[in-house]
Each structure stands twice: as structure tokens, then as C-alpha cells.
Amino acid sequence: MAPYVMEVEENRTLATTRYRHHLVVWRGKILAVGGQQDDASGASQHVINVLELDINRRRWQLLKQFTQPGGAVAIIFDAAVVAGGQLLVVFQSLDPAGPQRMFLSLDLNSKEVEHNYNLGRGTVQVLDWPHVGILARGKDGNHSHLVVQSKRSSTGDKQAMFWFEVTGKGVSGVEGPLRWTAATTHKQLPGGKGGMLLWLSPMRIIGQPTLVAVSSTAARFSWSKPQGEKVLLVAVFAIMVSGPPDQRAVHLALTSLMMMLPFGRAHLKGLQSADVPLLRNIELDAADVTALPYVGDVDLLSELHSSNVLMQEWPEKGFIIRGSGLADYRCQRLRHWQPFVIQVDLSGKHDSSVRCVSSNTWCATYSSMLTASKVVKDSAALESGAGLHLVEDNGKRIVLAISGQRRTNPGGQLVILDETAPLLGAMIDIADNSATDFEVSDVKGYTFPLAVATCTLKVAGYWLYVEYGGWHYDDQGTTKTNTGLFTIMTVPPQHNRQAMQQQQLPGVMSGAAWSALACASGGTIYLHGGLDIARFEPQESDYDLDGKPDWSFLAPVWGATDQLYYVKVSESDGSYGLGSLQHLSKIGMGPAARSGHSLTLLPASITLEMGMAEGALLLYGGSNTTEPQVSQFATNTIKPKEMLADVALDTRVWLYDLARDTWAVMKPSNPADAPPGLMHHRATFHDKQLIIFGGYKLSHKPLSIMASPDMYILDFTEQIPRWRKAPTDNLEQPGTPALGYPNSGVVPLPHVAAVALMSRSKLYLAPMPQTWRFLQTTSSSGACSTSSGQQVARSNLRACSSRRLQRKRHKHPHCWGNRRASACNP
């Protein structure tokens, strides 16, 4: 949701700073119509002119200055559209005898006012904050035009909408208010008020005159309370005008409905009815409605606001809805408004799509939260580093959470192994609002290590959870590492599969703690970096009876590595084995030694045009620190600044060419927007996007380690990959000092239009950033019949397919590096 800032040439003769104005596009220029501005004393003044911004020259100039003889004029809260070469504007004439709605047509070529008509005195008072829209009829702009006005009413008053037809004929040049009707093939039910109308907009959708109404309303489900669930509803009506000049009437026929998913639900199953704007309460089921992603509660910001939603036509495509959503109170008591944008593309012949971008994050379903918290519930479990993973079960995409159980000694300092406790896991199905936990009790020899590297992959038809390395305390409290140790477990556990297997591979030089692991389909595992114990040194731990320091305690001294390996997983009779470890890159030819970084596999379809024919590994972040327990940076009260002074977090994007055995640094198009240096974050690749979430970042004021609350996306759909930021809200401890391992996790779930996020012991959902949605299909129940007997084809929206961006990526590399950076060449 980070906007792009367009730098323009300053024009001191024009007051370009304004608000409550309209922006419209015409011939590669942006027109700013009307609005308000503050004078030198801070008083608000109405602006009655039109400015144009030449996008190529980045320069503002005055297009038209209006005069206001006979009374004040305001062009705010109204409407402005371009039809052909004409700018059509509805504005307010602040006549002392009563406010009037005026219609104006400006020829953009001659800059002359062609028409100026009164739409009728007092039809809608100015302080009612009406919704106003213009429907230009005819591509050349010379035909009659429809103007609609509506009050923001929640009383069920269906007559609070007024239609006028600007004909340019007769004494007034305007016909109206016109009679209007709204029809649907759905069964009408008692009650209902149509909800709170947030926006009403007439537009042309693929050439069809259409009215789109957005309301905050109630929908009833088989599982909901009698009053229903609060939802955002988008109703699309076909517009027809019929009858002789003195008996013109507007007929509205419902063609499609879109409903935002209720809080905590991933589908619309059990839908029974909804309170629809202009129609009131009608009978519905899930097949009648297209699901929109949940972006929070969408309502009025306050009673003084006209709307919290804006809508605009998407030429030759559909329409765009912009607004702000508020996190549900069941997620966070301190709630914040966060912006969202929903694009509805109706241009497909057989299917259509919905795209959503939002900054809001909301908590997952209650049962999922309970299950996740049961599995990951103490600080020791958090520091295992297991995180979240994606597996599939019976064709469903499942979020996997795994954690070991441990006990601390009474002093709370050392983590003591409980050999009787099982390994816990959870299979969380967001789509079906269900979660089940499982235990793996046969864990003999498993040390429940901290600081492991993990990933999941599918081998021989089964999903495997793979864990590497880590460290633990033995019975004497001595630090032990699991260098070279791999743990493999079938998830969920199968009766014909060995529950857990461990295999020690010789010759591993990669670190045991906080290394990075990446799994590839077919059974390949890649391993990079991490920390390992270089030696033990005496450390002052206490004082003896004579008051002298006791140096008997041996403390580990850790060192980082930069080694890269891969190993193959094979299956035989329900058990799994690892082949020999293969060393890939050589010391000094790639990223420096580090820990706490992420390693993600990029498929060959992404890297081929960068000259990497067999795919690549993308490495991001990590630190040069040799302290395996990062929380010590915050909790160490002796020398915290000295501990952090030498910490460096890498912000570069490293690519390893799997075919050429070479490293290089990739250069995104906007390095200034790259995430800060991160460590202990999580990264995943989905739909041409690298998604990064969580972890730690370094703060310099004051010098400390802070939790990172944001998602970052490296977008490979761009000609040159580009960084985007997707801020998240309502997390447990965003931006707070790091007092424990963040236990970050990120799993994309496109089938429910969300990303699952783990922050410490809590599970959250966020909208899928910058990607096309996979949503349910809207079925058609036939054509809609209007009161005039005309047939209108149903739009038959389908939002279940993914309309991939088909941009052709640039053939040349966008990276640099060492003398072997030719890995990026085609």
C-alpha cells in the first residue's frame, strides 16, 4: 500500500494544494476539478476551476476558471467525469434561498461551457452529504446523460434516490426526477432496510450502463445469530431508461452480488439471506454471491463523513473500490483504520477476477488460535525456530505448526529436556475453520533443539517436515550442537510410515544454529550458513568462598559459516533416507558468513530470463553476530550497546545459480524501498513474488534489536523486480524491543485469499499482497427480467481463476556482484 510519489514542476501562480476535489483522466493528462483550499489565515475556501497536469512534462497549468455570478458555488462532494471531449460536472450552487444542484458541460478542446442546467431546487440538501454520480450516455458525449443523487440513509427509505436526465432540450434541459424501480429474480423476504449505503456510482462496465452500490449491511447464515453478521456488500445493477419523454423511467435489474467474507470465515457456506441496497431483504445462498477478501470492518469513519468508500470505473475492465477497514474488535482492542483497494475485473469472456491490496491484518479463527497456542506456548518452544509451513492433506492447503515440549529448572535459566513429552504438531485448515493437533510420541534420541532450520517437501506422495541442526543443553547444562543432524517426519503422521527418523551426515561444515534451509519438490534440500561452536573458554560465573572469581564455567564461543550444501531425500518401504552431502559453493565467492537469514528456491520459470536455466536460490538478510540467543541483546544489562555495536544486517538480495554454481547480487529497481536488514525472519515464494515477514531489525535510536511487524514483497511480475511494502496491523508486539525469539512464520493461502502469519505464539491472517485471487465461482440463475419486460444477461462473475500478469520480463540482468556475476547474464 506504499504509494508512488510523482515529482512535478512547481507552479507558483497556481494553488495546487487542495482537498475534496475530483481527479479525472483525459488524453494522458490528469484534471483536478474544484475542491477546497486553505487561505493564509487557515480558512477554507472553495475552488471553482479546473487544473490539468501533463503527466509527461510533470507540469500543472490552468485549464478553466469558472465565474460565479449571483451566488457562491462549491464543487465538492459531487461528481466529475469525462465523456468524449466533454467534462461533465455536478456541483452545488449555494443560493441563500436554498441549495441547488447544477449540471455543467465543459468542452475540453474549446474550453467553453456548453451547458449549465439546474437539476431541481431542494431535492437533496447539501448537509445530507448525498452520493452523486453521472452516467454519460453515448461515446461522443453528445447524447443525454443520467445523474443520480442519493442520501446516506439507513432508514429503509427507498425514495431517497433521485434520477435526472440531462437532455439539453426544452425550457430546463433536464427531465426529472424520474420514476425508478429495482428488480431481482431472488425471493423477497420480510424486513430489511438495505443497510447503510456507503457509495453509489453509475458507470459503464464493458459498455453496459451499470449502477454499483456498496453498503455496510447484514447477512444471515445458518451459523449466525438472528440479526445476522455484519458484511460489506457490493450490488451491481443494469440500468435501462424507457418511456416517452414525459414519462421516462429508470429500471434497475440486479445482475450480480459480491460479499466480503465475514470475520473469521474463509467461505460463504450457509448463506441464507442479505439486506441488499435498493432491494432490502432477499433470499440468497453461497452460489449467488462472489466472495471478496476480508479487509476489516468497512463502515463510516464518523457521522460527519460522507463515506469511507470511493469507487471509480476501471476502463474496459470493471471497477475499483477504495476505502479503509478497521480490525475486528475480537482481534485487537486498540484498532486502527487501514486502507484497502479492491479491483474487480469483469472483462474476461468466461471468468473474472478480484484483486485486493490491504494493510490490515486480523487474527485467525478462534479454534486455530487455540490450537496454535497449545502447540507453541512457551518461550523455549518459541526459540525452537520451527515456524509455520505449508502441507497438503486430501487436496487441501494446510498450515502446519510444530513444537517440542520442554521444562525449565526452578530458576528458569536452563531448558531441561523432558524425555517423556511428545513432539506436538497442529494441522490448521483455514478454509474449513478447523484445526487438529497431533503427537509424535516415539521421539527417542530427539533433543528438542533450539535454533533449528526447517522446511517441508513432498516425496513419494507424502509431505515431510525436515529439521536441521540446532543446539540444546545436556544433563550437566553443557551446550551441545546438532551439527550434521537431520530429522525427518511424515506430516500428518501415517500408520504405515515411520513417525520420526534422524540421520547424521558426516562432513558437514555448516553451522548447527540458525542456518537456512530450502526444500525443492522431488526431494532436494539446500542448506546454508549458520553458527557452530568453535571452542569453549572459561567464563566468570560466580565468586568462590574467598571472594575470588570462579572461572570453572566453560562458555561456548560461536563462529559463523558461509557454506552451501545440498542433499537428496529418498523413500523405501515407508522410511526415508538421505544421500551423501554435496558441497556447492566455495568460501569467499558469495555472501559472507551469517546466521538468521532466509533461503528460498526460485523456479526456472522465474530465473530463465536472468540467464539461470535451472532455477536459483535467493538468500536475504541474516547477521554476522555470533550470539545464538538474540534475546540476550535486549536482556543483557551489562554491555548491550557493546554487543550490538558490531552487528551488521545484510540488505542485499543474493542469487545462487544452481546450474553454474555461482553467486551474484540482484539489483531490484527501487533499492530505497528494500526492507531493513532483517534476521530470524521468514520468506516464501508464491505466484512470482517473494514474501518476507517478521523477524528482527536493528534500531539505532536507541541502539537495540526490534521486532519487525511488516511484510515485504519482491515482485517478479515487474519488468525489473521491485520491492513493495505491505504493512501489517494489530500484531502482538509490532516494533517493540525484542525480549524473546519472534517465531515468525508466513504461509500463502491463495484459496482463501490470505497469508497465514505467525508472530510468537499467535496465528494471524493478512490479505494476499499484490496477487490475483482464487475465489469461489458465482453461479447464474438465468436472466433478470425488468418491469418493462426486457431481458438483461447476468454478468456471471467468476473469481476462482488466477489472471496472471503476462508481462515479458527484460532479457538483461539486474544484478551485480563479484567477478563471477555473469551468473545473471542471459
PDB file of N, CA and C in Angstrom, residues 705-708 732-739:
ATOM      1  N   ILE A 705      17.683  -4.148  19.325  1.00  0.00           N
ATOM      2  CA  ILE A 705      17.050  -5.062  18.386  1.00  0.00           C
ATOM      3  C   ILE A 705      15.545  -4.925  18.557  1.00  0.00           C
ATOM      4  N   MET A 706      14.822  -4.707  17.444  1.00  0.00           N
ATOM      5  CA  MET A 706      13.380  -4.501  17.497  1.00  0.00           C
ATOM      6  C   MET A 706      12.679  -5.562  16.666  1.00  0.00           C
ATOM      7  N   ALA A 707      11.451  -5.907  17.079  1.00  0.00           N
ATOM      8  CA  ALA A 707      10.631  -6.812  16.281  1.00  0.00           C
ATOM      9  C   ALA A 707      10.148  -6.093  15.025  1.00  0.00           C
ATOM     10  N   SER A 708      10.166  -6.777  13.896  1.00  0.00           N
ATOM     11  CA  SER A 708       9.705  -6.204  12.632  1.00  0.00           C
ATOM     12  C   SER A 708       8.274  -6.667  12.357  1.00  0.00           C
ATOM     13  N   GLU A 732       0.922  -8.814  17.711  1.00  0.00           N
ATOM     14  CA  GLU A 732       1.063  -8.884  19.166  1.00  0.00           C
ATOM     15  C   GLU A 732       2.017  -7.825  19.702  1.00  0.00           C
ATOM     16  N   GLN A 733       3.153  -7.641  19.052  1.00  0.00           N
ATOM     17  CA  GLN A 733       4.137  -6.697  19.589  1.00  0.00           C
ATOM     18  C   GLN A 733       4.931  -6.048  18.457  1.00  0.00           C
ATOM     19  N   PRO A 734       4.258  -5.299  17.577  1.00  0.00           N
ATOM     20  CA  PRO A 734       5.000  -4.674  16.478  1.00  0.00           C
ATOM     21  C   PRO A 734       5.930  -3.583  16.977  1.00  0.00           C
ATOM     22  N   GLY A 735       7.157  -3.620  16.490  1.00  0.00           N
ATOM     23  CA  GLY A 735       8.093  -2.549  16.773  1.00  0.00           C
ATOM     24  C   GLY A 735       8.537  -2.443  18.217  1.00  0.00           C
ATOM     25  N   THR A 736       8.347  -3.484  19.010  1.00  0.00           N
ATOM     26  CA  THR A 736       8.739  -3.438  20.406  1.00  0.00           C
ATOM     27  C   THR A 736      10.115  -4.055  20.585  1.00  0.00           C
ATOM     28  N   PRO A 737      10.795  -3.726  21.688  1.00  0.00           N
ATOM     29  CA  PRO A 737      12.108  -4.342  21.908  1.00  0.00           C
ATOM     30  C   PRO A 737      12.004  -5.853  21.954  1.00  0.00           C
ATOM     31  N   ALA A 738      12.998  -6.514  21.416  1.00  0.00           N
ATOM     32  CA  ALA A 738      12.979  -7.975  21.332  1.00  0.00           C
ATOM     33  C   ALA A 738      13.330  -8.577  22.680  1.00  0.00           C
ATOM     34  N   LEU A 739      12.353  -9.189  23.324  1.00  0.00           N
ATOM     35  CA  LEU A 739      12.578  -9.845  24.611  1.00  0.00           C
ATOM     36  C   LEU A 739      12.541 -11.350  24.473  1.00  0.00           C
TER      37      LEU A 739
END
